[in-house]
Amino acid sequence: MKLHNLMEDEVIRIVNKLLKNEKDICTCEKCKLDIAAIVLNNLLPQYVVTKKGELYKRANNMGIQFEADITKEVTKAIYIVRKRPKHEIKL
C-alpha cells in the first residue's frame, strides 16, 4: 500500500452526490476538481499507509457528523465555484 488521503475519496463521493441535484453549475471535471480542492484545503487530511489503517479510519468515518461536516464544506465550495468557474481560463 502507498500513502493515501482517505478524505479525498469521501470528498469526491459527496461532490458527485451533491452535484446531481444542482442545475445551475458546471459539472465539468475542472469544476469538480476545483470544488474538491477547496474542500480538501478546509478539512483535516486522513492519511493511511496500510490496509488495516484504511479499514480502521473508514469505520470511524461512518458517522452522521463526519458526512455532515464534509457536506457543509462541499456546499460552500459549490457556491464559490458557481460564482467564479475557472474552466474557461486557458493557460
PDB file of N, CA and C in Angstrom:
ATOM      1  N   MET A   1       0.841  -1.178   0.000  1.00  0.00           N
ATOM      2  CA  MET A   1       0.000   0.000   0.000  1.00  0.00           C
ATOM      3  C   MET A   1       0.886   1.241   0.000  1.00  0.00           C
ATOM      4  N   LYS A   2       0.354   2.329  -0.502  1.00  0.00           N
ATOM      5  CA  LYS A   2       1.099   3.584  -0.505  1.00  0.00           C
ATOM      6  C   LYS A   2       0.341   4.636   0.297  1.00  0.00           C
ATOM      7  N   LEU A   3       0.966   5.756   0.518  1.00  0.00           N
ATOM      8  CA  LEU A   3       0.368   6.856   1.255  1.00  0.00           C
ATOM      9  C   LEU A   3      -0.886   7.339   0.537  1.00  0.00           C
ATOM     10  N   HIS A   4      -1.988   7.432   1.292  1.00  0.00           N
ATOM     11  CA  HIS A   4      -3.254   7.847   0.671  1.00  0.00           C
ATOM     12  C   HIS A   4      -4.072   8.668   1.664  1.00  0.00           C
ATOM     13  N   ASN A   5      -4.663   9.750   1.177  1.00  0.00           N
ATOM     14  CA  ASN A   5      -5.541  10.590   1.983  1.00  0.00           C
ATOM     15  C   ASN A   5      -6.982  10.122   1.761  1.00  0.00           C
ATOM     16  N   LEU A   6      -7.536   9.438   2.739  1.00  0.00           N
ATOM     17  CA  LEU A   6      -8.907   8.927   2.616  1.00  0.00           C
ATOM     18  C   LEU A   6      -9.934  10.043   2.446  1.00  0.00           C
ATOM     19  N   MET A   7      -9.605  11.219   2.919  1.00  0.00           N
ATOM     20  CA  MET A   7     -10.537  12.334   2.801  1.00  0.00           C
ATOM     21  C   MET A   7     -10.827  12.655   1.334  1.00  0.00           C
ATOM     22  N   GLU A   8      -9.854  12.424   0.460  1.00  0.00           N
ATOM     23  CA  GLU A   8     -10.077  12.668  -0.968  1.00  0.00           C
ATOM     24  C   GLU A   8     -11.234  11.819  -1.491  1.00  0.00           C
ATOM     25  N   ASP A   9     -11.258  10.550  -1.125  1.00  0.00           N
ATOM     26  CA  ASP A   9     -12.318   9.647  -1.583  1.00  0.00           C
ATOM     27  C   ASP A   9     -13.687  10.127  -1.120  1.00  0.00           C
ATOM     28  N   GLU A  10     -13.759  10.505   0.147  1.00  0.00           N
ATOM     29  CA  GLU A  10     -15.038  10.937   0.708  1.00  0.00           C
ATOM     30  C   GLU A  10     -15.504  12.248   0.086  1.00  0.00           C
ATOM     31  N   VAL A  11     -14.583  13.172  -0.111  1.00  0.00           N
ATOM     32  CA  VAL A  11     -14.939  14.469  -0.699  1.00  0.00           C
ATOM     33  C   VAL A  11     -15.437  14.277  -2.133  1.00  0.00           C
ATOM     34  N   ILE A  12     -14.726  13.508  -2.936  1.00  0.00           N
ATOM     35  CA  ILE A  12     -15.149  13.270  -4.321  1.00  0.00           C
ATOM     36  C   ILE A  12     -16.523  12.611  -4.356  1.00  0.00           C
ATOM     37  N   ARG A  13     -16.750  11.663  -3.470  1.00  0.00           N
ATOM     38  CA  ARG A  13     -18.049  10.983  -3.419  1.00  0.00           C
ATOM     39  C   ARG A  13     -19.174  11.977  -3.125  1.00  0.00           C
ATOM     40  N   ILE A  14     -18.961  12.853  -2.164  1.00  0.00           N
ATOM     41  CA  ILE A  14     -20.007  13.800  -1.789  1.00  0.00           C
ATOM     42  C   ILE A  14     -20.155  14.904  -2.837  1.00  0.00           C
ATOM     43  N   VAL A  15     -19.066  15.331  -3.450  1.00  0.00           N
ATOM     44  CA  VAL A  15     -19.159  16.305  -4.547  1.00  0.00           C
ATOM     45  C   VAL A  15     -20.052  15.736  -5.647  1.00  0.00           C
ATOM     46  N   ASN A  16     -19.789  14.513  -6.078  1.00  0.00           N
ATOM     47  CA  ASN A  16     -20.597  13.895  -7.139  1.00  0.00           C
ATOM     48  C   ASN A  16     -22.057  13.750  -6.716  1.00  0.00           C
ATOM     49  N   LYS A  17     -22.284  13.383  -5.469  1.00  0.00           N
ATOM     50  CA  LYS A  17     -23.638  13.215  -4.948  1.00  0.00           C
ATOM     51  C   LYS A  17     -24.404  14.541  -4.960  1.00  0.00           C
ATOM     52  N   LEU A  18     -23.783  15.607  -4.472  1.00  0.00           N
ATOM     53  CA  LEU A  18     -24.468  16.891  -4.395  1.00  0.00           C
ATOM     54  C   LEU A  18     -24.648  17.552  -5.752  1.00  0.00           C
ATOM     55  N   LEU A  19     -23.704  17.355  -6.658  1.00  0.00           N
ATOM     56  CA  LEU A  19     -23.820  17.980  -7.975  1.00  0.00           C
ATOM     57  C   LEU A  19     -24.958  17.378  -8.800  1.00  0.00           C
ATOM     58  N   LYS A  20     -25.380  16.167  -8.481  1.00  0.00           N
ATOM     59  CA  LYS A  20     -26.522  15.574  -9.193  1.00  0.00           C
ATOM     60  C   LYS A  20     -27.787  16.402  -9.010  1.00  0.00           C
ATOM     61  N   ASN A  21     -27.890  17.115  -7.883  1.00  0.00           N
ATOM     62  CA  ASN A  21     -29.078  17.902  -7.584  1.00  0.00           C
ATOM     63  C   ASN A  21     -28.948  19.370  -7.976  1.00  0.00           C
ATOM     64  N   GLU A  22     -27.785  19.776  -8.437  1.00  0.00           N
ATOM     65  CA  GLU A  22     -27.553  21.170  -8.807  1.00  0.00           C
ATOM     66  C   GLU A  22     -27.821  21.353 -10.298  1.00  0.00           C
ATOM     67  N   LYS A  23     -28.563  22.382 -10.631  1.00  0.00           N
ATOM     68  CA  LYS A  23     -28.907  22.621 -12.036  1.00  0.00           C
ATOM     69  C   LYS A  23     -28.117  23.772 -12.662  1.00  0.00           C
ATOM     70  N   ASP A  24     -27.689  24.725 -11.860  1.00  0.00           N
ATOM     71  CA  ASP A  24     -27.076  25.928 -12.414  1.00  0.00           C
ATOM     72  C   ASP A  24     -25.571  26.023 -12.146  1.00  0.00           C
ATOM     73  N   ILE A  25     -24.898  24.897 -12.220  1.00  0.00           N
ATOM     74  CA  ILE A  25     -23.445  24.897 -12.045  1.00  0.00           C
ATOM     75  C   ILE A  25     -22.835  23.939 -13.059  1.00  0.00           C
ATOM     76  N   CYS A  26     -21.692  24.325 -13.559  1.00  0.00           N
ATOM     77  CA  CYS A  26     -20.967  23.458 -14.484  1.00  0.00           C
ATOM     78  C   CYS A  26     -20.487  22.214 -13.737  1.00  0.00           C
ATOM     79  N   THR A  27     -20.605  21.070 -14.362  1.00  0.00           N
ATOM     80  CA  THR A  27     -20.148  19.826 -13.745  1.00  0.00           C
ATOM     81  C   THR A  27     -18.992  19.198 -14.532  1.00  0.00           C
ATOM     82  N   CYS A  28     -18.253  20.045 -15.254  1.00  0.00           N
ATOM     83  CA  CYS A  28     -17.084  19.527 -15.963  1.00  0.00           C
ATOM     84  C   CYS A  28     -16.048  19.058 -14.942  1.00  0.00           C
ATOM     85  N   GLU A  29     -15.085  18.284 -15.386  1.00  0.00           N
ATOM     86  CA  GLU A  29     -14.074  17.720 -14.489  1.00  0.00           C
ATOM     87  C   GLU A  29     -13.278  18.815 -13.782  1.00  0.00           C
ATOM     88  N   LYS A  30     -12.960  19.896 -14.480  1.00  0.00           N
ATOM     89  CA  LYS A  30     -12.196  21.002 -13.881  1.00  0.00           C
ATOM     90  C   LYS A  30     -12.972  21.616 -12.728  1.00  0.00           C
ATOM     91  N   CYS A  31     -14.263  21.875 -12.913  1.00  0.00           N
ATOM     92  CA  CYS A  31     -15.064  22.482 -11.845  1.00  0.00           C
ATOM     93  C   CYS A  31     -15.217  21.521 -10.665  1.00  0.00           C
ATOM     94  N   LYS A  32     -15.392  20.236 -10.932  1.00  0.00           N
ATOM     95  CA  LYS A  32     -15.482  19.249  -9.851  1.00  0.00           C
ATOM     96  C   LYS A  32     -14.190  19.211  -9.042  1.00  0.00           C
ATOM     97  N   LEU A  33     -13.058  19.232  -9.736  1.00  0.00           N
ATOM     98  CA  LEU A  33     -11.772  19.206  -9.035  1.00  0.00           C
ATOM     99  C   LEU A  33     -11.519  20.498  -8.265  1.00  0.00           C
ATOM    100  N   ASP A  34     -11.974  21.626  -8.802  1.00  0.00           N
ATOM    101  CA  ASP A  34     -11.848  22.886  -8.068  1.00  0.00           C
ATOM    102  C   ASP A  34     -12.654  22.832  -6.775  1.00  0.00           C
ATOM    103  N   ILE A  35     -13.862  22.297  -6.839  1.00  0.00           N
ATOM    104  CA  ILE A  35     -14.700  22.155  -5.648  1.00  0.00           C
ATOM    105  C   ILE A  35     -13.987  21.260  -4.634  1.00  0.00           C
ATOM    106  N   ALA A  36     -13.507  20.114  -5.097  1.00  0.00           N
ATOM    107  CA  ALA A  36     -12.828  19.174  -4.203  1.00  0.00           C
ATOM    108  C   ALA A  36     -11.586  19.799  -3.577  1.00  0.00           C
ATOM    109  N   ALA A  37     -10.819  20.549  -4.347  1.00  0.00           N
ATOM    110  CA  ALA A  37      -9.603  21.178  -3.821  1.00  0.00           C
ATOM    111  C   ALA A  37      -9.933  22.189  -2.723  1.00  0.00           C
ATOM    112  N   ILE A  38     -10.968  22.989  -2.930  1.00  0.00           N
ATOM    113  CA  ILE A  38     -11.384  23.956  -1.913  1.00  0.00           C
ATOM    114  C   ILE A  38     -11.759  23.226  -0.632  1.00  0.00           C
ATOM    115  N   VAL A  39     -12.542  22.169  -0.767  1.00  0.00           N
ATOM    116  CA  VAL A  39     -12.985  21.404   0.403  1.00  0.00           C
ATOM    117  C   VAL A  39     -11.797  20.777   1.125  1.00  0.00           C
ATOM    118  N   LEU A  40     -10.925  20.132   0.380  1.00  0.00           N
ATOM    119  CA  LEU A  40      -9.783  19.451   0.996  1.00  0.00           C
ATOM    120  C   LEU A  40      -8.849  20.425   1.709  1.00  0.00           C
ATOM    121  N   ASN A  41      -8.795  21.651   1.239  1.00  0.00           N
ATOM    122  CA  ASN A  41      -7.974  22.659   1.915  1.00  0.00           C
ATOM    123  C   ASN A  41      -8.609  23.141   3.215  1.00  0.00           C
ATOM    124  N   ASN A  42      -9.884  22.841   3.416  1.00  0.00           N
ATOM    125  CA  ASN A  42     -10.585  23.272   4.631  1.00  0.00           C
ATOM    126  C   ASN A  42     -10.849  22.142   5.616  1.00  0.00           C
ATOM    127  N   LEU A  43     -10.458  20.929   5.293  1.00  0.00           N
ATOM    128  CA  LEU A  43     -10.669  19.777   6.172  1.00  0.00           C
ATOM    129  C   LEU A  43      -9.326  19.157   6.537  1.00  0.00           C
ATOM    130  N   LEU A  44      -9.282  18.508   7.670  1.00  0.00           N
ATOM    131  CA  LEU A  44      -8.064  17.794   8.050  1.00  0.00           C
ATOM    132  C   LEU A  44      -7.893  16.546   7.197  1.00  0.00           C
ATOM    133  N   PRO A  45      -6.680  16.280   6.722  1.00  0.00           N
ATOM    134  CA  PRO A  45      -6.446  15.062   5.946  1.00  0.00           C
ATOM    135  C   PRO A  45      -6.512  13.830   6.847  1.00  0.00           C
ATOM    136  N   GLN A  46      -6.748  12.696   6.220  1.00  0.00           N
ATOM    137  CA  GLN A  46      -6.756  11.415   6.940  1.00  0.00           C
ATOM    138  C   GLN A  46      -5.892  10.432   6.156  1.00  0.00           C
ATOM    139  N   TYR A  47      -4.592  10.517   6.399  1.00  0.00           N
ATOM    140  CA  TYR A  47      -3.643   9.682   5.670  1.00  0.00           C
ATOM    141  C   TYR A  47      -3.546   8.290   6.277  1.00  0.00           C
ATOM    142  N   VAL A  48      -3.420   7.312   5.403  1.00  0.00           N
ATOM    143  CA  VAL A  48      -3.192   5.927   5.815  1.00  0.00           C
ATOM    144  C   VAL A  48      -2.099   5.344   4.930  1.00  0.00           C
ATOM    145  N   VAL A  49      -1.439   4.299   5.451  1.00  0.00           N
ATOM    146  CA  VAL A  49      -0.405   3.631   4.658  1.00  0.00           C
ATOM    147  C   VAL A  49      -0.597   2.119   4.625  1.00  0.00           C
ATOM    148  N   THR A  50      -1.548   1.613   5.397  1.00  0.00           N
ATOM    149  CA  THR A  50      -1.798   0.169   5.398  1.00  0.00           C
ATOM    150  C   THR A  50      -3.278  -0.101   5.191  1.00  0.00           C
ATOM    151  N   LYS A  51      -3.581  -1.298   4.770  1.00  0.00           N
ATOM    152  CA  LYS A  51      -4.976  -1.703   4.594  1.00  0.00           C
ATOM    153  C   LYS A  51      -5.704  -1.690   5.936  1.00  0.00           C
ATOM    154  N   LYS A  52      -5.026  -2.134   6.997  1.00  0.00           N
ATOM    155  CA  LYS A  52      -5.620  -2.133   8.333  1.00  0.00           C
ATOM    156  C   LYS A  52      -5.955  -0.706   8.765  1.00  0.00           C
ATOM    157  N   GLY A  53      -5.039   0.217   8.530  1.00  0.00           N
ATOM    158  CA  GLY A  53      -5.286   1.617   8.860  1.00  0.00           C
ATOM    159  C   GLY A  53      -6.438   2.186   8.069  1.00  0.00           C
ATOM    160  N   GLU A  54      -6.532   1.806   6.801  1.00  0.00           N
ATOM    161  CA  GLU A  54      -7.630   2.265   5.951  1.00  0.00           C
ATOM    162  C   GLU A  54      -8.970   1.762   6.487  1.00  0.00           C
ATOM    163  N   LEU A  55      -9.034   0.496   6.824  1.00  0.00           N
ATOM    164  CA  LEU A  55     -10.280  -0.072   7.344  1.00  0.00           C
ATOM    165  C   LEU A  55     -10.673   0.579   8.666  1.00  0.00           C
ATOM    166  N   TYR A  56      -9.708   0.807   9.524  1.00  0.00           N
ATOM    167  CA  TYR A  56      -9.974   1.446  10.817  1.00  0.00           C
ATOM    168  C   TYR A  56     -10.537   2.854  10.615  1.00  0.00           C
ATOM    169  N   LYS A  57      -9.892   3.650   9.762  1.00  0.00           N
ATOM    170  CA  LYS A  57     -10.340   5.019   9.520  1.00  0.00           C
ATOM    171  C   LYS A  57     -11.713   5.048   8.860  1.00  0.00           C
ATOM    172  N   ARG A  58     -11.933   4.156   7.898  1.00  0.00           N
ATOM    173  CA  ARG A  58     -13.246   4.118   7.226  1.00  0.00           C
ATOM    174  C   ARG A  58     -14.354   3.781   8.222  1.00  0.00           C
ATOM    175  N   ALA A  59     -14.084   2.880   9.149  1.00  0.00           N
ATOM    176  CA  ALA A  59     -15.080   2.529  10.158  1.00  0.00           C
ATOM    177  C   ALA A  59     -15.384   3.731  11.053  1.00  0.00           C
ATOM    178  N   ASN A  60     -14.361   4.490  11.396  1.00  0.00           N
ATOM    179  CA  ASN A  60     -14.564   5.675  12.229  1.00  0.00           C
ATOM    180  C   ASN A  60     -15.263   6.806  11.487  1.00  0.00           C
ATOM    181  N   ASN A  61     -15.185   6.800  10.162  1.00  0.00           N
ATOM    182  CA  ASN A  61     -15.757   7.874   9.351  1.00  0.00           C
ATOM    183  C   ASN A  61     -17.217   7.647   8.985  1.00  0.00           C
ATOM    184  N   MET A  62     -17.828   6.609   9.505  1.00  0.00           N
ATOM    185  CA  MET A  62     -19.177   6.270   9.085  1.00  0.00           C
ATOM    186  C   MET A  62     -20.260   7.055   9.840  1.00  0.00           C
ATOM    187  N   GLY A  63     -19.873   7.980  10.684  1.00  0.00           N
ATOM    188  CA  GLY A  63     -20.836   8.728  11.477  1.00  0.00           C
ATOM    189  C   GLY A  63     -21.550   9.816  10.687  1.00  0.00           C
ATOM    190  N   ILE A  64     -22.697  10.200  11.186  1.00  0.00           N
ATOM    191  CA  ILE A  64     -23.505  11.244  10.560  1.00  0.00           C
ATOM    192  C   ILE A  64     -22.773  12.580  10.585  1.00  0.00           C
ATOM    193  N   GLN A  65     -22.113  12.888  11.687  1.00  0.00           N
ATOM    194  CA  GLN A  65     -21.426  14.177  11.801  1.00  0.00           C
ATOM    195  C   GLN A  65     -20.293  14.298  10.788  1.00  0.00           C
ATOM    196  N   PHE A  66     -19.574  13.208  10.547  1.00  0.00           N
ATOM    197  CA  PHE A  66     -18.474  13.206   9.570  1.00  0.00           C
ATOM    198  C   PHE A  66     -18.991  13.606   8.192  1.00  0.00           C
ATOM    199  N   GLU A  67     -20.073  12.975   7.758  1.00  0.00           N
ATOM    200  CA  GLU A  67     -20.644  13.288   6.440  1.00  0.00           C
ATOM    201  C   GLU A  67     -21.232  14.696   6.430  1.00  0.00           C
ATOM    202  N   ALA A  68     -21.831  15.114   7.523  1.00  0.00           N
ATOM    203  CA  ALA A  68     -22.402  16.466   7.600  1.00  0.00           C
ATOM    204  C   ALA A  68     -21.322  17.530   7.472  1.00  0.00           C
ATOM    205  N   ASP A  69     -20.181  17.301   8.096  1.00  0.00           N
ATOM    206  CA  ASP A  69     -19.074  18.261   8.017  1.00  0.00           C
ATOM    207  C   ASP A  69     -18.567  18.399   6.582  1.00  0.00           C
ATOM    208  N   ILE A  70     -18.428  17.287   5.906  1.00  0.00           N
ATOM    209  CA  ILE A  70     -17.964  17.327   4.512  1.00  0.00           C
ATOM    210  C   ILE A  70     -19.028  17.976   3.630  1.00  0.00           C
ATOM    211  N   THR A  71     -20.282  17.613   3.831  1.00  0.00           N
ATOM    212  CA  THR A  71     -21.377  18.173   3.033  1.00  0.00           C
ATOM    213  C   THR A  71     -21.433  19.690   3.177  1.00  0.00           C
ATOM    214  N   LYS A  72     -21.237  20.184   4.385  1.00  0.00           N
ATOM    215  CA  LYS A  72     -21.229  21.631   4.622  1.00  0.00           C
ATOM    216  C   LYS A  72     -20.122  22.303   3.814  1.00  0.00           C
ATOM    217  N   GLU A  73     -18.936  21.723   3.847  1.00  0.00           N
ATOM    218  CA  GLU A  73     -17.801  22.303   3.113  1.00  0.00           C
ATOM    219  C   GLU A  73     -18.003  22.204   1.599  1.00  0.00           C
ATOM    220  N   VAL A  74     -18.566  21.104   1.131  1.00  0.00           N
ATOM    221  CA  VAL A  74     -18.832  20.949  -0.306  1.00  0.00           C
ATOM    222  C   VAL A  74     -19.858  21.984  -0.756  1.00  0.00           C
ATOM    223  N   THR A  75     -20.888  22.191   0.036  1.00  0.00           N
ATOM    224  CA  THR A  75     -21.917  23.172  -0.308  1.00  0.00           C
ATOM    225  C   THR A  75     -21.308  24.565  -0.435  1.00  0.00           C
ATOM    226  N   LYS A  76     -20.419  24.924   0.490  1.00  0.00           N
ATOM    227  CA  LYS A  76     -19.745  26.224   0.414  1.00  0.00           C
ATOM    228  C   LYS A  76     -18.864  26.312  -0.833  1.00  0.00           C
ATOM    229  N   ALA A  77     -18.163  25.237  -1.138  1.00  0.00           N
ATOM    230  CA  ALA A  77     -17.271  25.236  -2.311  1.00  0.00           C
ATOM    231  C   ALA A  77     -18.067  25.300  -3.611  1.00  0.00           C
ATOM    232  N   ILE A  78     -19.212  24.644  -3.663  1.00  0.00           N
ATOM    233  CA  ILE A  78     -20.073  24.722  -4.852  1.00  0.00           C
ATOM    234  C   ILE A  78     -20.487  26.172  -5.093  1.00  0.00           C
ATOM    235  N   TYR A  79     -20.840  26.859  -4.034  1.00  0.00           N
ATOM    236  CA  TYR A  79     -21.224  28.267  -4.148  1.00  0.00           C
ATOM    237  C   TYR A  79     -20.065  29.090  -4.731  1.00  0.00           C
ATOM    238  N   ILE A  80     -18.858  28.863  -4.249  1.00  0.00           N
ATOM    239  CA  ILE A  80     -17.683  29.604  -4.728  1.00  0.00           C
ATOM    240  C   ILE A  80     -17.435  29.341  -6.210  1.00  0.00           C
ATOM    241  N   VAL A  81     -17.447  28.075  -6.601  1.00  0.00           N
ATOM    242  CA  VAL A  81     -17.154  27.722  -7.993  1.00  0.00           C
ATOM    243  C   VAL A  81     -18.293  28.166  -8.911  1.00  0.00           C
ATOM    244  N   ARG A  82     -19.514  28.098  -8.434  1.00  0.00           N
ATOM    245  CA  ARG A  82     -20.661  28.562  -9.235  1.00  0.00           C
ATOM    246  C   ARG A  82     -20.496  30.037  -9.592  1.00  0.00           C
ATOM    247  N   LYS A  83     -20.049  30.825  -8.628  1.00  0.00           N
ATOM    248  CA  LYS A  83     -19.888  32.267  -8.847  1.00  0.00           C
ATOM    249  C   LYS A  83     -18.715  32.604  -9.759  1.00  0.00           C
ATOM    250  N   ARG A  84     -17.652  31.796  -9.682  1.00  0.00           N
ATOM    251  CA  ARG A  84     -16.442  32.095 -10.455  1.00  0.00           C
ATOM    252  C   ARG A  84     -15.795  30.831 -10.989  1.00  0.00           C
ATOM    253  N   PRO A  85     -16.410  30.185 -11.977  1.00  0.00           N
ATOM    254  CA  PRO A  85     -15.793  28.977 -12.547  1.00  0.00           C
ATOM    255  C   PRO A  85     -14.500  29.335 -13.279  1.00  0.00           C
ATOM    256  N   LYS A  86     -13.535  28.456 -13.177  1.00  0.00           N
ATOM    257  CA  LYS A  86     -12.220  28.717 -13.788  1.00  0.00           C
ATOM    258  C   LYS A  86     -11.988  27.884 -15.062  1.00  0.00           C
ATOM    259  N   HIS A  87     -12.961  27.102 -15.466  1.00  0.00           N
ATOM    260  CA  HIS A  87     -12.747  26.199 -16.595  1.00  0.00           C
ATOM    261  C   HIS A  87     -12.572  26.915 -17.929  1.00  0.00           C
ATOM    262  N   GLU A  88     -12.920  28.178 -18.002  1.00  0.00           N
ATOM    263  CA  GLU A  88     -12.802  28.920 -19.254  1.00  0.00           C
ATOM    264  C   GLU A  88     -11.412  29.520 -19.464  1.00  0.00           C
ATOM    265  N   ILE A  89     -10.620  29.545 -18.405  1.00  0.00           N
ATOM    266  CA  ILE A  89      -9.280  30.143 -18.488  1.00  0.00           C
ATOM    267  C   ILE A  89      -8.329  29.161 -19.150  1.00  0.00           C
ATOM    268  N   LYS A  90      -7.684  29.587 -20.193  1.00  0.00           N
ATOM    269  CA  LYS A  90      -6.726  28.742 -20.878  1.00  0.00           C
ATOM    270  C   LYS A  90      -5.321  29.215 -20.521  1.00  0.00           C
ATOM    271  N   LEU A  91      -4.507  28.283 -20.018  1.00  0.00           N
ATOM    272  CA  LEU A  91      -3.133  28.635 -19.632  1.00  0.00           C
ATOM    273  C   LEU A  91      -2.160  28.239 -20.706  1.00  0.00           C
TER     274      LEU A  91
END
